[in-house]
Structures are given as C-alpha cells and as structure tokens.
C-alpha cells in the first residue's frame, strides 16, 4: 500500500466547568499544570502530533472557553468532531451526574451518522486530591456507566500529577483512527466508475 497521508482528528473535550478539561489538555500538549483557575486558554484548539503504527496523526483538541456553564457551545465547536472526551471530577458527584447530559448534548449537536459507534472516552480526573480520600464516585460506578454506554473506555487521571493523561488521549486517538480506517476500507471498496456518470446515458468516451 502507498504511504499514508497525515491524518487530522478533531477531538472535543466536554464536561462541567471546573473538572479539569483545560488542565488535562495543557498537561497533554504542553506538559504543564497550573493551580490557578483559568476559564480558558484563549484559543479554540491546540494540536498535538502523534505517530500511531504507520500513520502520522495530528490531534486537534478543542477546548471550551467557559461557555460550558451555559451549555451553549455553538455549532462550530461540535462540527466535524471525530471523537469526544468526556471528563468529570471523581470528588464531585454533580460532575458525574452531568455526564448523561453531555453525552446526549454531544450526540444532538454533532449528530454523527452512527451514534452507537461514535468514539467516546471517559476521564475521571483529580484522583490525586486528598490521596483519594475525598472521592465520591468509585471506579466501579464509573465503569458501570461506561459499560451502559456501549463499552466506552475509562481512565482515572490526574492532570496535576501527570497520571494517565497520555494514555487517555492515546486511547481516544487510536479509537478514532480505527473508525477512520473502517471508512477508508468502505470507500476503497466503491468502484471508481461511480464518479464518471455520463450525461443522459450517452457514451462517456
Ligand atoms: P475546566 O473548567 O474543566 O477547564 O477546569 P480547569 O482545567 O480550569 O481546572 C479547574 C481547577 O481544577 C483548576 O484550579 C485546576 O488547577 C484544578 N485541577 C485540574 N485538574 C486537576 C487535577 O488533576 N488535580 C488537582 N488537584 N487539581 C486539578
Ligand atoms: Mg476550561
């Protein structure tokens, strides 16, 4: 097979305000962490290059600018998303309870052709806090939620301690790439002649 082209994947990160979405991205892309609360990093998206098997992949990761508080993220945010990272804070039950809403909202706004097979991943963040003593959502409960959503992968993370952040994003990239490959195979299977329809049934020579 010929050399693979670079693949661009649009990743969007969703979850309640304050769960650590911006921090996870900042850790993943810049390997930095800040205690200070910043509602936004000021850009629509950041990018990260990855090599997965024979492919060069550019992840274009979209962050909210704090509008998630009003659930009004606008169409441009969701448009053309290849995968979605859902985030909650293991120490904060409300952020876990909101996951159903975020999942539904994504499917409604992005409207992917095959919602059941769309690549999602769940990150349970801030597991470092109080050595895990203040957590209110167990790993078991989170995994059950994921299972009910069709075997969504789950990672427990800490943006602060740099725990599982790379693994989480790598997993979503692989998932989205696998989905793209399925589509490639599908399109490669369509005969070329389809695009060469003659006018009014006349000779195409
Ligand atoms: P966002 O609103 O979801 O983007 O959340 P932010 O990334 O702005 O994070 C909100 C607050 O939580 C900030 O003060 C961060 O420093 C803090 N934070 C984010 N991730 C972690 C983490 O893994 N551990 C701890 N202890 N604090 C975190
Ligand atoms: Mg943020």
mmCIF file of C-alpha atoms and ligand atoms in Angstrom:
data_model
loop_
_atom_site.group_PDB
_atom_site.id
_atom_site.type_symbol
_atom_site.label_atom_id
_atom_site.label_comp_id
_atom_site.label_asym_id
_atom_site.label_seq_id
_atom_site.Cartn_x
_atom_site.Cartn_y
_atom_site.Cartn_z
ATOM 1 C CA UNK A 1 0.000 0.000 0.000
ATOM 2 C CA UNK A 2 1.227 3.558 -0.681
ATOM 3 C CA UNK A 3 2.456 5.920 2.049
ATOM 4 C CA UNK A 4 -0.258 7.029 4.375
ATOM 5 C CA UNK A 5 -1.114 10.679 4.480
ATOM 6 C CA UNK A 6 -1.205 12.657 7.666
ATOM 7 C CA UNK A 7 -4.494 12.255 9.423
ATOM 8 C CA UNK A 8 -6.215 15.108 11.217
ATOM 9 C CA UNK A 9 -8.551 14.169 14.029
ATOM 10 C CA UNK A 10 -10.802 16.660 15.733
ATOM 11 C CA UNK A 11 -11.169 15.865 19.419
ATOM 12 C CA UNK A 12 -13.569 17.724 21.619
ATOM 13 C CA UNK A 13 -13.412 17.794 25.384
ATOM 14 C CA UNK A 14 -16.660 18.119 27.322
ATOM 15 C CA UNK A 15 -17.724 18.141 30.946
ATOM 16 C CA UNK A 16 -18.807 20.513 33.707
ATOM 17 C CA UNK A 17 -16.874 23.658 34.411
ATOM 18 C CA UNK A 18 -14.004 23.091 36.857
ATOM 19 C CA UNK A 19 -13.485 19.342 36.303
ATOM 20 C CA UNK A 20 -10.059 19.956 34.755
ATOM 21 C CA UNK A 21 -10.636 19.897 30.985
ATOM 22 C CA UNK A 22 -8.237 22.752 30.249
ATOM 23 C CA UNK A 23 -5.705 21.351 32.723
ATOM 24 C CA UNK A 24 -5.774 17.899 31.104
ATOM 25 C CA UNK A 25 -5.200 19.420 27.671
ATOM 26 C CA UNK A 26 -2.475 21.662 28.978
ATOM 27 C CA UNK A 27 -0.779 18.698 30.624
ATOM 28 C CA UNK A 28 -1.087 16.588 27.490
ATOM 29 C CA UNK A 29 0.032 19.203 24.972
ATOM 30 C CA UNK A 30 2.440 21.416 26.955
ATOM 31 C CA UNK A 31 3.263 19.140 29.885
ATOM 32 C CA UNK A 32 2.329 21.937 32.280
ATOM 33 C CA UNK A 33 -0.065 22.338 35.169
ATOM 34 C CA UNK A 34 -1.366 25.402 36.983
ATOM 35 C CA UNK A 35 -3.303 25.558 40.261
ATOM 36 C CA UNK A 36 -4.818 28.812 39.203
ATOM 37 C CA UNK A 37 -8.276 28.674 37.851
ATOM 38 C CA UNK A 38 -8.367 29.872 34.277
ATOM 39 C CA UNK A 39 -11.634 29.523 32.447
ATOM 40 C CA UNK A 40 -9.949 29.348 29.071
ATOM 41 C CA UNK A 41 -6.572 29.059 27.433
ATOM 42 C CA UNK A 42 -7.692 31.626 24.902
ATOM 43 C CA UNK A 43 -7.590 29.506 21.754
ATOM 44 C CA UNK A 44 -10.263 27.457 20.054
ATOM 45 C CA UNK A 45 -7.993 24.448 19.883
ATOM 46 C CA UNK A 46 -4.466 23.141 20.460
ATOM 47 C CA UNK A 47 -2.700 20.496 18.412
ATOM 48 C CA UNK A 48 -0.523 17.511 19.182
ATOM 49 C CA UNK A 49 1.286 15.272 16.710
ATOM 50 C CA UNK A 50 1.370 11.533 17.226
ATOM 51 C CA UNK A 51 2.675 8.506 15.410
ATOM 52 C CA UNK A 52 0.306 5.564 15.569
ATOM 53 C CA UNK A 53 1.518 2.496 13.683
ATOM 54 C CA UNK A 54 2.159 3.687 10.121
ATOM 55 C CA UNK A 55 0.275 6.938 10.482
ATOM 56 C CA UNK A 56 1.155 10.455 11.428
ATOM 57 C CA UNK A 57 -1.779 11.805 13.327
ATOM 58 C CA UNK A 58 -2.494 15.400 14.278
ATOM 59 C CA UNK A 59 -4.901 15.698 17.142
ATOM 60 C CA UNK A 60 -6.755 18.974 17.052
ATOM 61 C CA UNK A 61 -8.123 19.270 20.565
ATOM 62 C CA UNK A 62 -10.906 21.752 21.134
ATOM 63 C CA UNK A 63 -11.444 23.350 24.493
ATOM 64 C CA UNK A 64 -14.398 25.331 25.702
ATOM 65 C CA UNK A 65 -13.923 28.930 26.727
ATOM 66 C CA UNK A 66 -16.032 28.530 29.829
ATOM 67 C CA UNK A 67 -19.346 28.536 27.961
ATOM 68 C CA UNK A 68 -19.987 25.005 29.196
ATOM 69 C CA UNK A 69 -21.578 26.650 32.233
ATOM 70 C CA UNK A 70 -24.429 27.677 29.970
ATOM 71 C CA UNK A 71 -24.309 24.587 27.739
ATOM 72 C CA UNK A 72 -24.150 26.857 24.701
ATOM 73 C CA UNK A 73 -21.069 25.801 22.823
ATOM 74 C CA UNK A 74 -22.214 26.628 19.322
ATOM 75 C CA UNK A 75 -22.149 24.544 16.162
ATOM 76 C CA UNK A 76 -18.517 25.254 15.177
ATOM 77 C CA UNK A 77 -17.350 23.542 18.342
ATOM 78 C CA UNK A 78 -19.098 20.266 17.541
ATOM 79 C CA UNK A 79 -18.870 20.346 13.743
ATOM 80 C CA UNK A 80 -16.811 17.520 12.230
ATOM 81 C CA UNK A 81 -15.730 16.041 15.570
ATOM 82 C CA UNK A 82 -14.017 12.659 15.187
ATOM 83 C CA UNK A 83 -14.101 11.786 18.852
ATOM 84 C CA UNK A 84 -15.251 13.130 22.190
ATOM 85 C CA UNK A 85 -13.539 13.078 25.570
ATOM 86 C CA UNK A 86 -15.961 13.337 28.493
ATOM 87 C CA UNK A 87 -14.493 14.493 31.796
ATOM 88 C CA UNK A 88 -15.784 14.501 35.371
ATOM 89 C CA UNK A 89 -14.204 15.115 38.768
ATOM 90 C CA UNK A 90 -14.170 11.959 40.959
ATOM 91 C CA UNK A 91 -14.580 14.208 44.036
ATOM 92 C CA UNK A 92 -17.691 15.940 42.809
ATOM 93 C CA UNK A 93 -20.869 13.957 42.256
ATOM 94 C CA UNK A 94 -22.645 16.619 40.249
ATOM 95 C CA UNK A 95 -19.999 16.456 37.550
ATOM 96 C CA UNK A 96 -20.607 12.695 37.271
ATOM 97 C CA UNK A 97 -24.386 13.156 37.178
ATOM 98 C CA UNK A 98 -23.973 15.634 34.319
ATOM 99 C CA UNK A 99 -22.300 13.067 32.073
ATOM 100 C CA UNK A 100 -25.591 11.817 30.650
ATOM 101 C CA UNK A 101 -26.439 15.375 29.632
ATOM 102 C CA UNK A 102 -23.058 15.949 27.988
ATOM 103 C CA UNK A 103 -23.257 12.654 26.144
ATOM 104 C CA UNK A 104 -26.747 13.459 24.879
ATOM 105 C CA UNK A 105 -25.855 17.043 24.053
ATOM 106 C CA UNK A 106 -22.886 15.892 22.001
ATOM 107 C CA UNK A 107 -24.964 13.419 20.000
ATOM 108 C CA UNK A 108 -27.662 16.025 19.441
ATOM 109 C CA UNK A 109 -25.293 18.796 18.318
ATOM 110 C CA UNK A 110 -22.660 16.799 16.406
ATOM 111 C CA UNK A 111 -25.268 14.440 15.005
ATOM 112 C CA UNK A 112 -22.829 11.682 13.898
ATOM 113 C CA UNK A 113 -24.142 9.215 11.304
ATOM 114 C CA UNK A 114 -23.662 6.204 13.587
ATOM 115 C CA UNK A 115 -24.159 7.438 17.177
ATOM 116 C CA UNK A 116 -23.829 3.950 18.707
ATOM 117 C CA UNK A 117 -20.351 3.515 17.223
ATOM 118 C CA UNK A 118 -19.090 7.066 17.759
ATOM 119 C CA UNK A 119 -15.761 7.109 19.678
ATOM 120 C CA UNK A 120 -16.154 8.474 23.204
ATOM 121 C CA UNK A 121 -13.894 8.112 26.187
ATOM 122 C CA UNK A 122 -14.450 8.969 29.854
ATOM 123 C CA UNK A 123 -11.798 10.505 32.105
ATOM 124 C CA UNK A 124 -12.326 10.585 35.883
ATOM 125 C CA UNK A 125 -9.991 13.413 36.874
ATOM 126 C CA UNK A 126 -8.397 14.778 40.090
ATOM 127 C CA UNK A 127 -7.749 11.356 41.645
ATOM 128 C CA UNK A 128 -4.754 12.899 43.449
ATOM 129 C CA UNK A 129 -6.873 15.067 45.751
ATOM 130 C CA UNK A 130 -6.556 14.119 49.413
ATOM 131 C CA UNK A 131 -4.852 10.871 48.444
ATOM 132 C CA UNK A 132 -8.190 9.650 47.078
ATOM 133 C CA UNK A 133 -9.976 10.074 50.436
ATOM 134 C CA UNK A 134 -12.372 12.711 49.220
ATOM 135 C CA UNK A 135 -13.558 10.882 46.149
ATOM 136 C CA UNK A 136 -17.290 10.299 45.946
ATOM 137 C CA UNK A 137 -17.553 8.345 42.690
ATOM 138 C CA UNK A 138 -15.996 4.875 42.774
ATOM 139 C CA UNK A 139 -14.128 3.437 39.844
ATOM 140 C CA UNK A 140 -16.724 0.639 39.760
ATOM 141 C CA UNK A 141 -19.592 3.099 39.412
ATOM 142 C CA UNK A 142 -17.810 4.952 36.618
ATOM 143 C CA UNK A 143 -17.036 1.721 34.780
ATOM 144 C CA UNK A 144 -20.682 0.671 35.045
ATOM 145 C CA UNK A 145 -21.726 3.957 33.439
ATOM 146 C CA UNK A 146 -19.243 3.344 30.623
ATOM 147 C CA UNK A 147 -20.450 -0.220 30.117
ATOM 148 C CA UNK A 148 -24.031 1.028 29.827
ATOM 149 C CA UNK A 149 -22.915 3.459 27.129
ATOM 150 C CA UNK A 150 -21.537 0.648 24.978
ATOM 151 C CA UNK A 151 -18.136 -0.197 26.402
ATOM 152 C CA UNK A 152 -16.751 3.320 26.475
ATOM 153 C CA UNK A 153 -13.090 3.219 27.621
ATOM 154 C CA UNK A 154 -12.429 4.699 31.058
ATOM 155 C CA UNK A 155 -9.290 6.231 32.568
ATOM 156 C CA UNK A 156 -8.703 7.696 36.001
ATOM 157 C CA UNK A 157 -6.453 10.700 35.643
ATOM 158 C CA UNK A 158 -4.648 13.483 37.396
ATOM 159 C CA UNK A 159 -3.655 16.495 35.338
ATOM 160 C CA UNK A 160 -1.736 17.699 38.376
ATOM 161 C CA UNK A 161 0.336 14.541 38.893
ATOM 162 C CA UNK A 162 0.501 13.683 35.194
ATOM 163 C CA UNK A 163 -1.214 10.383 35.758
ATOM 164 C CA UNK A 164 -2.793 8.516 32.821
ATOM 165 C CA UNK A 165 -3.202 11.679 30.739
ATOM 166 C CA UNK A 166 -1.136 10.440 27.776
ATOM 167 C CA UNK A 167 -2.768 7.009 27.909
ATOM 168 C CA UNK A 168 -6.238 8.532 27.833
ATOM 169 C CA UNK A 169 -5.600 10.736 24.811
ATOM 170 C CA UNK A 170 -3.697 7.957 23.023
ATOM 171 C CA UNK A 171 -6.621 5.636 23.530
ATOM 172 C CA UNK A 172 -9.102 8.079 22.015
ATOM 173 C CA UNK A 173 -6.768 8.751 19.083
ATOM 174 C CA UNK A 174 -6.492 5.022 18.377
ATOM 175 C CA UNK A 175 -10.224 4.588 18.634
ATOM 176 C CA UNK A 176 -10.923 7.434 16.222
ATOM 177 C CA UNK A 177 -8.251 6.188 13.842
ATOM 178 C CA UNK A 178 -9.719 2.697 13.812
ATOM 179 C CA UNK A 179 -13.049 4.243 12.921
ATOM 180 C CA UNK A 180 -11.443 6.209 10.060
ATOM 181 C CA UNK A 181 -9.800 3.059 8.745
ATOM 182 C CA UNK A 182 -13.171 1.341 8.595
ATOM 183 C CA UNK A 183 -14.403 4.230 6.457
ATOM 184 C CA UNK A 184 -11.300 4.034 4.205
ATOM 185 C CA UNK A 185 -11.929 0.375 3.582
ATOM 186 C CA UNK A 186 -15.539 1.175 2.805
ATOM 187 C CA UNK A 187 -14.611 3.906 0.299
ATOM 188 C CA UNK A 188 -11.820 1.841 -1.266
ATOM 189 C CA UNK A 189 -14.488 -0.771 -1.962
ATOM 190 C CA UNK A 190 -16.589 1.596 -4.096
ATOM 191 C CA UNK A 191 -15.749 1.275 -7.819
ATOM 192 C CA UNK A 192 -14.250 4.360 -9.449
ATOM 193 C CA UNK A 193 -16.796 4.366 -12.257
ATOM 194 C CA UNK A 194 -19.376 5.784 -9.844
ATOM 195 C CA UNK A 195 -17.877 9.267 -10.206
ATOM 196 C CA UNK A 196 -17.866 9.104 -14.000
ATOM 197 C CA UNK A 197 -21.525 9.119 -14.754
ATOM 198 C CA UNK A 198 -22.177 10.219 -18.293
ATOM 199 C CA UNK A 199 -24.821 12.805 -19.142
ATOM 200 C CA UNK A 200 -28.216 11.462 -20.006
ATOM 201 C CA UNK A 201 -26.903 7.936 -20.520
ATOM 202 C CA UNK A 202 -24.749 8.942 -23.533
ATOM 203 C CA UNK A 203 -21.340 7.499 -24.360
ATOM 204 C CA UNK A 204 -18.621 8.611 -21.915
ATOM 205 C CA UNK A 205 -15.690 8.168 -24.336
HETATM 206 P P1 LIG B 1 -12.175 23.245 33.330
HETATM 207 O O1 LIG B 1 -13.143 24.318 33.727
HETATM 208 O O2 LIG B 1 -12.864 21.913 33.199
HETATM 209 O O3 LIG B 1 -11.372 23.591 32.137
HETATM 210 O O4 LIG B 1 -11.179 23.040 34.574
HETATM 211 P P2 LIG B 1 -9.688 23.653 34.771
HETATM 212 O O5 LIG B 1 -8.720 22.893 33.976
HETATM 213 O O6 LIG B 1 -9.738 25.119 34.610
HETATM 214 O O7 LIG B 1 -9.415 23.249 36.284
HETATM 215 C C1 LIG B 1 -10.182 23.751 37.362
HETATM 216 C C2 LIG B 1 -9.349 23.735 38.640
HETATM 217 O O8 LIG B 1 -9.031 22.398 39.000
HETATM 218 C C3 LIG B 1 -8.001 24.465 38.495
HETATM 219 O O9 LIG B 1 -7.758 25.155 39.688
HETATM 220 C C4 LIG B 1 -7.001 23.357 38.310
HETATM 221 O O10 LIG B 1 -5.721 23.716 38.796
HETATM 222 C C5 LIG B 1 -7.629 22.222 39.120
HETATM 223 N N1 LIG B 1 -7.293 20.889 38.610
HETATM 224 C C6 LIG B 1 -7.429 20.434 37.339
HETATM 225 N N2 LIG B 1 -7.031 19.153 37.226
HETATM 226 C C7 LIG B 1 -6.607 18.793 38.458
HETATM 227 C C8 LIG B 1 -6.066 17.559 38.987
HETATM 228 O O11 LIG B 1 -5.884 16.537 38.314
HETATM 229 N N3 LIG B 1 -5.766 17.562 40.344
HETATM 230 C C9 LIG B 1 -5.952 18.665 41.124
HETATM 231 N N4 LIG B 1 -5.633 18.547 42.420
HETATM 232 N N5 LIG B 1 -6.456 19.823 40.662
HETATM 233 C C10 LIG B 1 -6.787 19.886 39.338
HETATM 234 MG MG1 LIG B 2 -11.537 25.239 30.850
#
